[in-house]
Each structure stands twice: as structure tokens, then as C-alpha cells.
Amino acid sequence: MTLRRRLYLTLEPTEKGGLPERIFEAFLIIIIILNIGAIVLDSVQEMHRDYQTFFYILETVSIVLFSCEYVLRIYSIVENPKYADPVKGRLRFMIRPMAIIDLLSFLPFYLAFLPLDLRVLRIFRLMVVFRLFKIARYLHALKIFRRVIADRKEQLVLSFIFILFILVLISFAMFYVEKDNPDPKNPFTSIPATMWWGIATLTTVGYGDMVPATPLGKTLGGLFAIAGVGLLALPAGILSSGFYELLHKEIKPEPKKCPHCGKDIHDHN
Amino acid sequence: MTLRRRLYLTLEPTEKGGLPERIFEAFLIIIIILNIGAIVLDSVQEMHRDYQTFFYILETVSIVLFSCEYVLRIYSIVENPKYADPVKGRLRFMIRPMAIIDLLSFLPFYLAFLPLDLRVLRIFRLMVVFRLFKIARYLHALKIFRRVIADRKEQLVLSFIFILFILVLISFAMFYVEKDNPDPKNPFTSIPATMWWGIATLTTVGYGDMVPATPLGKTLGGLFAIAGVGLLALPAGILSSGFYELLHKEIKPEPKKCPHCGKDIHDHN
Amino acid sequence: MTLRRRLYLTLEPTEKGGLPERIFEAFLIIIIILNIGAIVLDSVQEMHRDYQTFFYILETVSIVLFSCEYVLRIYSIVENPKYADPVKGRLRFMIRPMAIIDLLSFLPFYLAFLPLDLRVLRIFRLMVVFRLFKIARYLHALKIFRRVIADRKEQLVLSFIFILFILVLISFAMFYVEKDNPDPKNPFTSIPATMWWGIATLTTVGYGDMVPATPLGKTLGGLFAIAGVGLLALPAGILSSGFYELLHKEIKPEPKKCPHCGKDIHDHN
Amino acid sequence: MTLRRRLYLTLEPTEKGGLPERIFEAFLIIIIILNIGAIVLDSVQEMHRDYQTFFYILETVSIVLFSCEYVLRIYSIVENPKYADPVKGRLRFMIRPMAIIDLLSFLPFYLAFLPLDLRVLRIFRLMVVFRLFKIARYLHALKIFRRVIADRKEQLVLSFIFILFILVLISFAMFYVEKDNPDPKNPFTSIPATMWWGIATLTTVGYGDMVPATPLGKTLGGLFAIAGVGLLALPAGILSSGFYELLHKEIKPEPKKCPHCGKDIHDHN
């Protein structure tokens, strides 16, 4: 086996790998989790003050590791028959969402060395979030959720449009009802502002930073809150049933046979 | 084909139209969405100050378009066998809820030119909401939700009565428990005011603008909150199962066979 | 038919009565709803000031009506074979929960004429709530909810005990974690006070009047909030499935037969 | 029957015991509930002031009882064939989670007499919570919940990881969006602080102590709230369906018959 082939087999996360592949995978997951933990803790001012250097070293080491992993994966991917062509195959592999997420998880770090505008750099700083997505690839467990969402994509998009429709409708009505309330602290200053109230009410989050003050506004708000519970039951029900179905499909695919006569028991329903 | 017939076929939204019908429909949806977007943004003071003229032009153009569409639809509807009579048919078409929504979506604009009381005008301003309903007609996707709601109308009305009953019951009890709290900021000033708390609690929105202060009030409030979760599970479950059933009916129309004679069992329900 | 028999048939609410019974029932429901409406509005200070006399007259008329209905029902109930004995039958009828609710819905009104302590009177004032329960008897629609609750009584009680157990557990932990927070406004002053936070969190109502302030308290609080969602899914799921089953039992009790050979299609599951 | 055997049969909680066992069990449950009640009420300052001695006596008596029960159970457990060995069997019994809970429910009381640091004592004070767990053993009703949680352990852990993943993702995004808001009261000071907002939003608790202030933050927050409802439907649905299945398995154990040979199909799963 060539070195490239060995590299390919080690780097590519598969569901049933040997011991070295599993160790490498666990190692990478730990590095990513440590990296995320460092970013989380570094955001706390006291932590940043005291452990700044430690966090910086951890980030640098991780970035070097992520970069090496990325380069080696691009190098070895031609071992995969799907991406066999040295140029086209590698390019096709690189433009896959997962490969782009990998790239974005370390690229912003190098961009900091370029003479760029600070504003642009701040946006790149946000890309740190992609390091989180990187772990999603290694957690095979998350696949089931991705599959449920993929299975029910159409219905979820539909529900989302429907919720958006109701949200705009509710916010229109509420804004025209509440806007004439002369209270100088009246928070219903515009339709977009009212939509923030609308989402908090429809989802039953109810922060309480915006509350209708007029009797008509409260009556409408009450009706919307009740409607909201029914409304959000839709996407919840869709996801829930999607999950349930997937689990049962995976658990019960067994063709039933009568243990006495050995014939198949056809499902007559 | 006469011009009137061509107009009829283009204007009437059908689920499977040709390319020109689809383009016209998409064009109308975009105009409505732009119009709604303009109303939403115009409600923000800074936006109104800076882009007032732009929003006014967009609204005027849309209104002219909506008016033309309405007039042409009334003109061409006699091509539909159901509304063939030139006078009676057109009138019958005009009094349909959908046609009234269409009319109300642009009529208030013209009423602004009449020498009317400002108060009346303000109410007409609310009719802008009908432009939102106008889009509902074009979004075939929303049909499934309308069907679920229609299918389960009876049970939903029942649940609503039940929730209202529990709400009044809870608010009665809570008001008599909390009203003697001498705190000058005691928000439980009347039963209708307490109902606002009741809705926020039963729906688990929980704005936090009204919270019982007495120990008995807190005990009752806690029990009501727990009951509320169970209670609102009813309409949520009804809608959820209605949606689920509709989806499965559409997906699984498999002809059943009798296990005795092997013939198809036509669904007599 | 004797007058007593006619009275019995008119007064006893049955699901399929003739026109006079239905009119009488509708009349009583309207009176109760008006009465409840009057109590609700009378609790608003401005309303009480302006319409006090009107509300008082409405209440007096209703009370007289409720009293007459009660007396006549006791008088005529012996027509029912179950309560045929003039003394024992009437007594047995009077101690039924529904009859006690009827009695309590007007009795406190008369007690106001007795020279009683004001404190006792205030408690009797709370019994106005029984007028609301009175309507429950006439709304046949509410029966389905009563049946679901009766069907799942055991499981609901179980869930309630379980929720109570978790609530006490969470409040114990949270109190010992938060009580040492030196903030003078620290709301976690005792375990019962912490239970108010616990209920608001477990039910996801989240009023926001009590929020943990220490890092450990926030961590625990977050875990409890996530656990709460799963926890309250239990009674919600129980009620929801109970409702669903009841509806399906009522809709599909038909023993299926093959339309070709006429034999029963045994359910092989 | 020896005394030891009698003790064993009385102390070991079994689902079908005779009258003396049931009386003993009920007595112990009442003692535990009284003990928990005393701890709850003792945490209220006014109660502590007035009834301190009473609570102390109740606690001391309970502790002595719990201790005796524990010692006698250890003494008599060798009657159980599983723990027959006088030394090894007793040790094996003592390291069971339930026995450790029993031990921890009274041990901290005795530790208070040792010359220990106050800090350590405070932690031991928290162990009072184990007295609550002690009751869990006697409430056979709670078994069904334990079984549902055990049945779905894997899926629940999965959901928990998924929710944690989404939570970190949302908090990352929200922190970088809100941290530049110059408001001195801006509560989004760090990622861990933002996670508190994230949990309150994802679970729809919505305390309202932290609310995004920037337009982009509000837009993101709204999307997260809608996503949260769908997301938490997963563990809720898992528990709900687990509970439902367990109930139906227990209710419907009907022996299946093969439709070909008519013999019973023993459930081989």
C-alpha cells in the first residue's frame, strides 16, 4: 500500500474504520472541541486577560493541524475513484460544502497576516463558527438529524413560509393597533420592531421586552398567542414524525415469517 | 381565441398553467411582496424620512396594477362557465371572499381622495393587510394548511371554547386571590386584566409583565401553568395529527386487497 | 303527561331534545354567559362605577332564575327512575357533584343577607366561579375533554407526581446553589420561592421575575430548562394521544368487510 | 422464620408485599415526605425562626430511622440469594447506586459532628437532596418514567448532543453580532453569557433578562427561536413516543396468530 493510500484511508472519516483511523478521528475531535472550548472561554474577559497566551498557542497549533489535514486530504483524495483525476477530481472535491467548511475553518487565521481593512477582518473572525461545523462531520450521530431535515425539507420550507406569512400578518395588525398609544416608551415603533414581538409571541418565547398596552392590542395579542401554539405545532409535528418514521424504518425492516409454517406473513393493511 | 379568453386564462391562477401564465403569476407575486416590503420598511421612521417618495411611487404603481388586474378579471370572468352571465355571473364572482379581498387591497387608496373624516381613513389604512391575503391566493403551498384547518375545524373550535372556558375559570380564581394584594403596582386590577396574565401563562408565552405576588396566587399560578401545557397540547395535537394524516393520505393511496378473495377493496369511506 | 313530567323533560339536559328543550337550554346558556360577562366587566373599576346598577339587576334576575331552576329540578327529578324515591332519591340527586355546583352557583348570593363575618362572605364571593362550571354541563362539546381526562386519569396523576418530584429536586438544588449570592435583590430566598422559578422554567413559561445570577446557577438552570421540555412532553403526549384515540375510536368502529366476498377482514396485527 | 428473614422481607420494597410490608413502606414514605416538607419549610426565614426546634427534632428522628433502616437492611440482605455471602454480598449490596443514595441521605448529618472545614460541610448539606431520591425507590409509579428514559437513552443522548451543538453554534453567532453594541448594559459580554440567552430562547423559556438589541441580532434571534421550537420537538417527541409505546406494549399483549396455519406466533423479539 502506498503512503498516499494509507493517508487517504486514515483521513477519510468512514463509519467502520480500523483502530488507527478511529484513534486519528478521536484525536481530531478532541482538538476541535479543545479549540471551540478555547474560543468560548477566551470570550470571557477575565479568562482572556489571564490565559490569552495559552489560548493563542492552542489556536495556532490547531490551525497548523487543520491546514496539514486539509492539504493532505486534497493530496490523497485521488485514491478515491470518484475523485481520481489529479486536477479535476481534486477541484471537484474542494468545492464540496464539507471541504469548503474545512477550508473556512482555518483560512481566516492566515488572512490576519495580510494588510487588510480591519472591518473585513472582523467578518472573517465570524468564520470561527465553521470550526464547529467541522466537528459535525465526525459526529456520525448527527447524521440522523441531517437525514430527518433532508427528508422533510419541502414540508419544513412550507411551514416556514406559512409562519412568515402569519408573522407578517400579525405584525401588520398589531402595529396599526398599537402605534397610536401615546406612551413615550411604546415599543411598537415600526412593523419590523413589531415582528420581534410577533416572533417572541408565536414561538411562546415571550421575552417580555415588548408587550401591547392597549385593550385591543392585548385582545389581539392573546388570540395570536393561542394561534401561535397551534401554528408552531406544525413544524414540530413534522420533524417529530419524520424522526419517528426514520427510527422505525431502521429498527423494523425484518420481513416477518410465521415460526410454525415458515411462510411470509403478508402485511394486509 | 378571443382576447377576453386569453385574458381569462392568464389571470385565473391555476395549478398547472403554461409559461405565460406562470410568468404573469410570478410577476404579480413579486409586485405584492415588494408592496408588502415597502409598507413594512415605510413604517420605520428613518426609512420613511429618506425613501418616502420611492415607497409612494411603488405603492401607486402597485395600486394601478391591482386595479387593472381586478377590472380585467371581472371583465374576462364570463369566460368561466360558472360565471357565464354578464351581470349576475360577474356579481356572483365579485362577492366571493377572494374577490372582496382583492377589492379591499386597493380600494382604501382611492378613498383617500374623498373628503372623508380622518378617523375613517385610519381604519381603511388597516386594510393594507388584505394585500397580504392577496398573496395567499397565489401560494398554492398554503393550500395544505387551509385544508388541515378546514378538516379539523370542528375540533379546533371545540378546543378554542375549552381553552376559553379554562381561561375564564383561571382568571376568575386568580383575580379574587390577587386583588387584595395592597401593592400599589398590583397589576391584577380586573378580570380582563387577569385574562392577559392567564393567556400568557396558559400558552407558556410568559411575558413577565404580570406575575402573582401572594403565596396563594403563586401556588395557583404554578398549577395553572402545568395545566396549561397539557391543555394547549390539545389543539397542537389536533393540528399536528391532521397535518400528518393529510400527508399520508396523499402519499399512500395503495389499493387494498381482501386476504380471502384477493380482489381490490375499494375505499368506501 | 303531568306537569311534573313535562318539567323533568325540559329541565334535564339531554343530547337529543325536542325544540322546546333546546330553546330552554339555549336560554339558560345565554343567561349564564351574560352573568359571567357581567361579573367579568363589573371587575373593571370604570365599568363598575358606570353600570353597577345594571350588573346588580342582571345578577339578581339570574340568581332568581338559577334558584327556580334548581328547586324545580329537585321537584321533578323523581320522574327519573334512578331517583324515584321522593326523599332518598331527591337527596341522592342533590349530593351529585353537578347538583352541588348548581347549588353553590346561587347560594352565596343569599348568604349575603345573613349577619355573617365579612371574611367568610369574601370566600363565598369566590363561589361565583361555580356559575362557570354550570355552563360546562350544557356544553356537550366539553364532554370529549372530560372523557379524555377520565380515560387517562391514572397516567396524568402519575405524570403530575413525577413533575412534582422533579420540581422539588430542581428547587432543592437551585436554592442551595443560589442562596449564597450576596445580591440584596437575590430572589432565591427559600425553597418555596425557588419552586416558583422552577415551575416557570419547567413549563417554559419563563416570566423572568426570578433568574439565577451565579455561573453555577445558570448552568444548572439551563440543564433544567432543557430537561423541562422533555418532561412536560409526557403529560402533553398523554393527553394528545388520548384525544387522538378517542376521536379515532368514534370515527372508525366499523367492522370491515370485503365488498366482494362479504367476509370479515380480520385485523391480523 | 428467623428474625433476620422477617426483617429482610419487611425492609426490601417489593411490588406485591403483604399488609405489614405495605404499612412499613407507607410509614417510611410518610417520614421521608415529612422530612422533605420540613427542609422546604425550614428554608423560609420566618418558618425557621418560629419552628426551628420542631424541624430539628423531626430531622434527628428521621436520620435515626434512616440509619436503623440502613443498618438492618445491610444485616438482613444476606437472606437474598444474590447477596448471600456475609462479607462480599453485603459489600456488593452496599455499592449499588440505591444503597449509596440511602447512605448519603443520612451520612452528612453525622459528619456535622466531626471537626471539618465549614466549606466541606456546606457541600454535604446539599446531599439532603438524596433524601428525595430515597422516595423514588418507594414510588413504584416512577418506574415507568425510568424505563422510558432507559429505553430511549441513546436517542436522548443524541438529541442532547445535537441541542448542545446548535446551542454553541447559535451563541457563537449571536455573541459576534451583539458584542459590538456600545450600550453599557449590553448583556452579551461573553460566549458563556450568550449561551444563557441561547438556552432561554431554544427552550422557549424566554426569561427576558437578555434580549438582543441590534437589528441583525434580533433577526438572528428570531430565526433561532423558530428553529428552537422545531429542535426541541425532537427529545419531546422521542420521550412522548417512548412513553406511548411502553403503555401500549403493556396494554396489548394479545397473542398473534399466523393467517396461514392459524398457530400462535410467539413474539421472538
PDB file of C-alpha atoms in Angstrom, chain D residues 122-252:
ATOM      1  CA  ARG D 122     -21.851  23.209  53.113  1.00  0.00           C
ATOM      2  CA  ILE D 123     -21.341  20.809  50.226  1.00  0.00           C
ATOM      3  CA  PHE D 124     -22.527  17.915  52.395  1.00  0.00           C
ATOM      4  CA  ARG D 125     -25.639  19.989  53.183  1.00  0.00           C
ATOM      5  CA  LEU D 126     -26.537  19.655  49.500  1.00  0.00           C
ATOM      6  CA  MET D 127     -26.749  15.901  49.956  1.00  0.00           C
ATOM      7  CA  VAL D 128     -30.109  16.425  51.586  1.00  0.00           C
ATOM      8  CA  VAL D 129     -31.327  16.067  48.016  1.00  0.00           C
ATOM      9  CA  PHE D 130     -30.645  12.324  48.298  1.00  0.00           C
ATOM     10  CA  ARG D 131     -33.492  12.015  50.758  1.00  0.00           C
ATOM     11  CA  LEU D 132     -35.683  12.943  47.815  1.00  0.00           C
ATOM     12  CA  PHE D 133     -34.163  10.198  45.690  1.00  0.00           C
ATOM     13  CA  LYS D 134     -34.834   7.807  48.554  1.00  0.00           C
ATOM     14  CA  ILE D 135     -38.558   8.271  47.973  1.00  0.00           C
ATOM     15  CA  ALA D 136     -38.108   7.478  44.272  1.00  0.00           C
ATOM     16  CA  ARG D 137     -37.380   3.886  45.310  1.00  0.00           C
ATOM     17  CA  TYR D 138     -40.684   3.535  47.071  1.00  0.00           C
ATOM     18  CA  LEU D 139     -42.796   5.166  44.363  1.00  0.00           C
ATOM     19  CA  HIS D 140     -43.219   2.226  42.008  1.00  0.00           C
ATOM     20  CA  ALA D 141     -45.134   4.634  39.765  1.00  0.00           C
ATOM     21  CA  LEU D 142     -41.917   6.409  38.839  1.00  0.00           C
ATOM     22  CA  LYS D 143     -40.577   3.164  37.388  1.00  0.00           C
ATOM     23  CA  ILE D 144     -42.404   3.698  34.119  1.00  0.00           C
ATOM     24  CA  PHE D 145     -40.578   7.009  33.614  1.00  0.00           C
ATOM     25  CA  ARG D 146     -37.257   5.411  34.464  1.00  0.00           C
ATOM     26  CA  ARG D 147     -37.976   2.686  31.931  1.00  0.00           C
ATOM     27  CA  VAL D 148     -38.910   5.159  29.170  1.00  0.00           C
ATOM     28  CA  ILE D 149     -35.710   7.094  29.814  1.00  0.00           C
ATOM     29  CA  ALA D 150     -33.686   3.848  29.856  1.00  0.00           C
ATOM     30  CA  ASP D 151     -35.357   2.631  26.640  1.00  0.00           C
ATOM     31  CA  ARG D 152     -34.582   5.815  24.757  1.00  0.00           C
ATOM     32  CA  LYS D 153     -31.259   6.593  26.432  1.00  0.00           C
ATOM     33  CA  GLU D 154     -29.290   6.512  23.216  1.00  0.00           C
ATOM     34  CA  GLN D 155     -31.647   8.791  21.280  1.00  0.00           C
ATOM     35  CA  LEU D 156     -31.912  11.199  24.184  1.00  0.00           C
ATOM     36  CA  VAL D 157     -28.134  11.466  24.493  1.00  0.00           C
ATOM     37  CA  LEU D 158     -28.008  12.037  20.734  1.00  0.00           C
ATOM     38  CA  SER D 159     -30.607  14.785  20.941  1.00  0.00           C
ATOM     39  CA  PHE D 160     -28.740  16.330  23.826  1.00  0.00           C
ATOM     40  CA  ILE D 161     -25.509  16.423  21.803  1.00  0.00           C
ATOM     41  CA  PHE D 162     -27.404  17.894  18.861  1.00  0.00           C
ATOM     42  CA  ILE D 163     -29.030  20.591  21.027  1.00  0.00           C
ATOM     43  CA  LEU D 164     -25.654  21.384  22.581  1.00  0.00           C
ATOM     44  CA  PHE D 165     -24.158  21.675  19.101  1.00  0.00           C
ATOM     45  CA  ILE D 166     -26.907  24.062  17.947  1.00  0.00           C
ATOM     46  CA  LEU D 167     -26.658  25.983  21.218  1.00  0.00           C
ATOM     47  CA  VAL D 168     -22.912  26.583  20.838  1.00  0.00           C
ATOM     48  CA  LEU D 169     -23.421  27.482  17.161  1.00  0.00           C
ATOM     49  CA  ILE D 170     -26.180  30.000  17.960  1.00  0.00           C
ATOM     50  CA  SER D 171     -24.239  31.501  20.859  1.00  0.00           C
ATOM     51  CA  PHE D 172     -21.118  31.893  18.701  1.00  0.00           C
ATOM     52  CA  ALA D 173     -23.067  33.760  16.038  1.00  0.00           C
ATOM     53  CA  MET D 174     -25.076  35.859  18.499  1.00  0.00           C
ATOM     54  CA  PHE D 175     -22.028  36.888  20.520  1.00  0.00           C
ATOM     55  CA  TYR D 176     -20.083  38.135  17.491  1.00  0.00           C
ATOM     56  CA  VAL D 177     -23.177  40.028  16.286  1.00  0.00           C
ATOM     57  CA  GLU D 178     -24.133  41.638  19.612  1.00  0.00           C
ATOM     58  CA  LYS D 179     -20.743  42.199  21.290  1.00  0.00           C
ATOM     59  CA  ASP D 180     -20.066  45.491  19.474  1.00  0.00           C
ATOM     60  CA  ASN D 181     -23.317  47.065  20.705  1.00  0.00           C
ATOM     61  CA  PRO D 182     -21.904  50.021  22.720  1.00  0.00           C
ATOM     62  CA  ASP D 183     -24.794  50.035  25.262  1.00  0.00           C
ATOM     63  CA  PRO D 184     -23.052  49.816  28.704  1.00  0.00           C
ATOM     64  CA  LYS D 185     -25.817  47.437  29.815  1.00  0.00           C
ATOM     65  CA  ASN D 186     -25.230  45.104  26.844  1.00  0.00           C
ATOM     66  CA  PRO D 187     -25.607  41.667  28.479  1.00  0.00           C
ATOM     67  CA  PHE D 188     -23.861  39.746  25.674  1.00  0.00           C
ATOM     68  CA  THR D 189     -20.459  40.033  27.358  1.00  0.00           C
ATOM     69  CA  SER D 190     -19.079  36.586  26.517  1.00  0.00           C
ATOM     70  CA  ILE D 191     -19.999  33.336  24.760  1.00  0.00           C
ATOM     71  CA  PRO D 192     -20.931  31.567  28.028  1.00  0.00           C
ATOM     72  CA  ALA D 193     -23.175  34.546  28.893  1.00  0.00           C
ATOM     73  CA  THR D 194     -24.728  34.356  25.428  1.00  0.00           C
ATOM     74  CA  MET D 195     -25.364  30.626  25.940  1.00  0.00           C
ATOM     75  CA  TRP D 196     -27.696  31.543  28.806  1.00  0.00           C
ATOM     76  CA  TRP D 197     -29.718  33.600  26.321  1.00  0.00           C
ATOM     77  CA  GLY D 198     -29.444  30.744  23.831  1.00  0.00           C
ATOM     78  CA  ILE D 199     -30.931  28.179  26.213  1.00  0.00           C
ATOM     79  CA  ALA D 200     -33.734  30.535  27.253  1.00  0.00           C
ATOM     80  CA  THR D 201     -34.556  31.023  23.560  1.00  0.00           C
ATOM     81  CA  LEU D 202     -34.162  27.441  22.284  1.00  0.00           C
ATOM     82  CA  THR D 203     -36.318  26.043  25.097  1.00  0.00           C
ATOM     83  CA  THR D 204     -38.778  28.966  24.600  1.00  0.00           C
ATOM     84  CA  VAL D 205     -38.467  29.777  28.293  1.00  0.00           C
ATOM     85  CA  GLY D 206     -37.579  33.365  27.368  1.00  0.00           C
ATOM     86  CA  TYR D 207     -36.818  34.957  30.738  1.00  0.00           C
ATOM     87  CA  GLY D 208     -36.255  38.321  29.055  1.00  0.00           C
ATOM     88  CA  ASP D 209     -33.184  39.221  31.132  1.00  0.00           C
ATOM     89  CA  MET D 210     -31.091  39.111  27.950  1.00  0.00           C
ATOM     90  CA  VAL D 211     -32.523  40.379  24.679  1.00  0.00           C
ATOM     91  CA  PRO D 212     -30.562  41.234  21.504  1.00  0.00           C
ATOM     92  CA  ALA D 213     -30.628  44.953  20.783  1.00  0.00           C
ATOM     93  CA  THR D 214     -29.182  45.302  17.268  1.00  0.00           C
ATOM     94  CA  PRO D 215     -31.378  44.763  14.181  1.00  0.00           C
ATOM     95  CA  LEU D 216     -29.123  41.913  12.957  1.00  0.00           C
ATOM     96  CA  GLY D 217     -29.187  40.358  16.430  1.00  0.00           C
ATOM     97  CA  LYS D 218     -32.980  40.499  16.502  1.00  0.00           C
ATOM     98  CA  THR D 219     -33.238  38.927  13.040  1.00  0.00           C
ATOM     99  CA  LEU D 220     -30.872  36.104  14.035  1.00  0.00           C
ATOM    100  CA  GLY D 221     -32.633  35.731  17.380  1.00  0.00           C
ATOM    101  CA  GLY D 222     -35.993  35.388  15.651  1.00  0.00           C
ATOM    102  CA  LEU D 223     -34.694  32.685  13.324  1.00  0.00           C
ATOM    103  CA  PHE D 224     -33.126  30.853  16.277  1.00  0.00           C
ATOM    104  CA  ALA D 225     -36.384  30.995  18.220  1.00  0.00           C
ATOM    105  CA  ILE D 226     -38.293  29.433  15.312  1.00  0.00           C
ATOM    106  CA  ALA D 227     -35.545  26.820  14.847  1.00  0.00           C
ATOM    107  CA  GLY D 228     -35.595  26.143  18.581  1.00  0.00           C
ATOM    108  CA  VAL D 229     -39.217  25.101  18.556  1.00  0.00           C
ATOM    109  CA  GLY D 230     -38.528  22.550  15.854  1.00  0.00           C
ATOM    110  CA  LEU D 231     -35.340  21.417  17.554  1.00  0.00           C
ATOM    111  CA  LEU D 232     -36.774  20.734  20.981  1.00  0.00           C
ATOM    112  CA  ALA D 233     -39.617  18.854  19.369  1.00  0.00           C
ATOM    113  CA  LEU D 234     -37.057  16.059  18.906  1.00  0.00           C
ATOM    114  CA  PRO D 235     -36.392  14.999  22.513  1.00  0.00           C
ATOM    115  CA  ALA D 236     -40.023  15.780  23.350  1.00  0.00           C
ATOM    116  CA  GLY D 237     -41.194  13.545  20.529  1.00  0.00           C
ATOM    117  CA  ILE D 238     -38.741  10.792  21.498  1.00  0.00           C
ATOM    118  CA  LEU D 239     -39.883  10.708  25.130  1.00  0.00           C
ATOM    119  CA  SER D 240     -43.508  11.057  24.146  1.00  0.00           C
ATOM    120  CA  SER D 241     -43.387   8.166  21.656  1.00  0.00           C
ATOM    121  CA  GLY D 242     -41.332   6.077  24.097  1.00  0.00           C
ATOM    122  CA  PHE D 243     -43.970   6.541  26.736  1.00  0.00           C
ATOM    123  CA  TYR D 244     -46.768   5.823  24.288  1.00  0.00           C
ATOM    124  CA  GLU D 245     -45.113   2.599  23.091  1.00  0.00           C
ATOM    125  CA  LEU D 246     -44.442   1.336  26.603  1.00  0.00           C
ATOM    126  CA  LEU D 247     -48.076   1.915  27.567  1.00  0.00           C
ATOM    127  CA  HIS D 248     -49.377   0.108  24.506  1.00  0.00           C
ATOM    128  CA  LYS D 249     -46.970  -2.783  24.914  1.00  0.00           C
ATOM    129  CA  GLU D 250     -48.293  -3.246  28.451  1.00  0.00           C
ATOM    130  CA  ILE D 251     -51.919  -2.892  27.415  1.00  0.00           C
ATOM    131  CA  LYS D 252     -51.907  -5.037  24.276  1.00  0.00           C
TER     132      LYS D 252
END
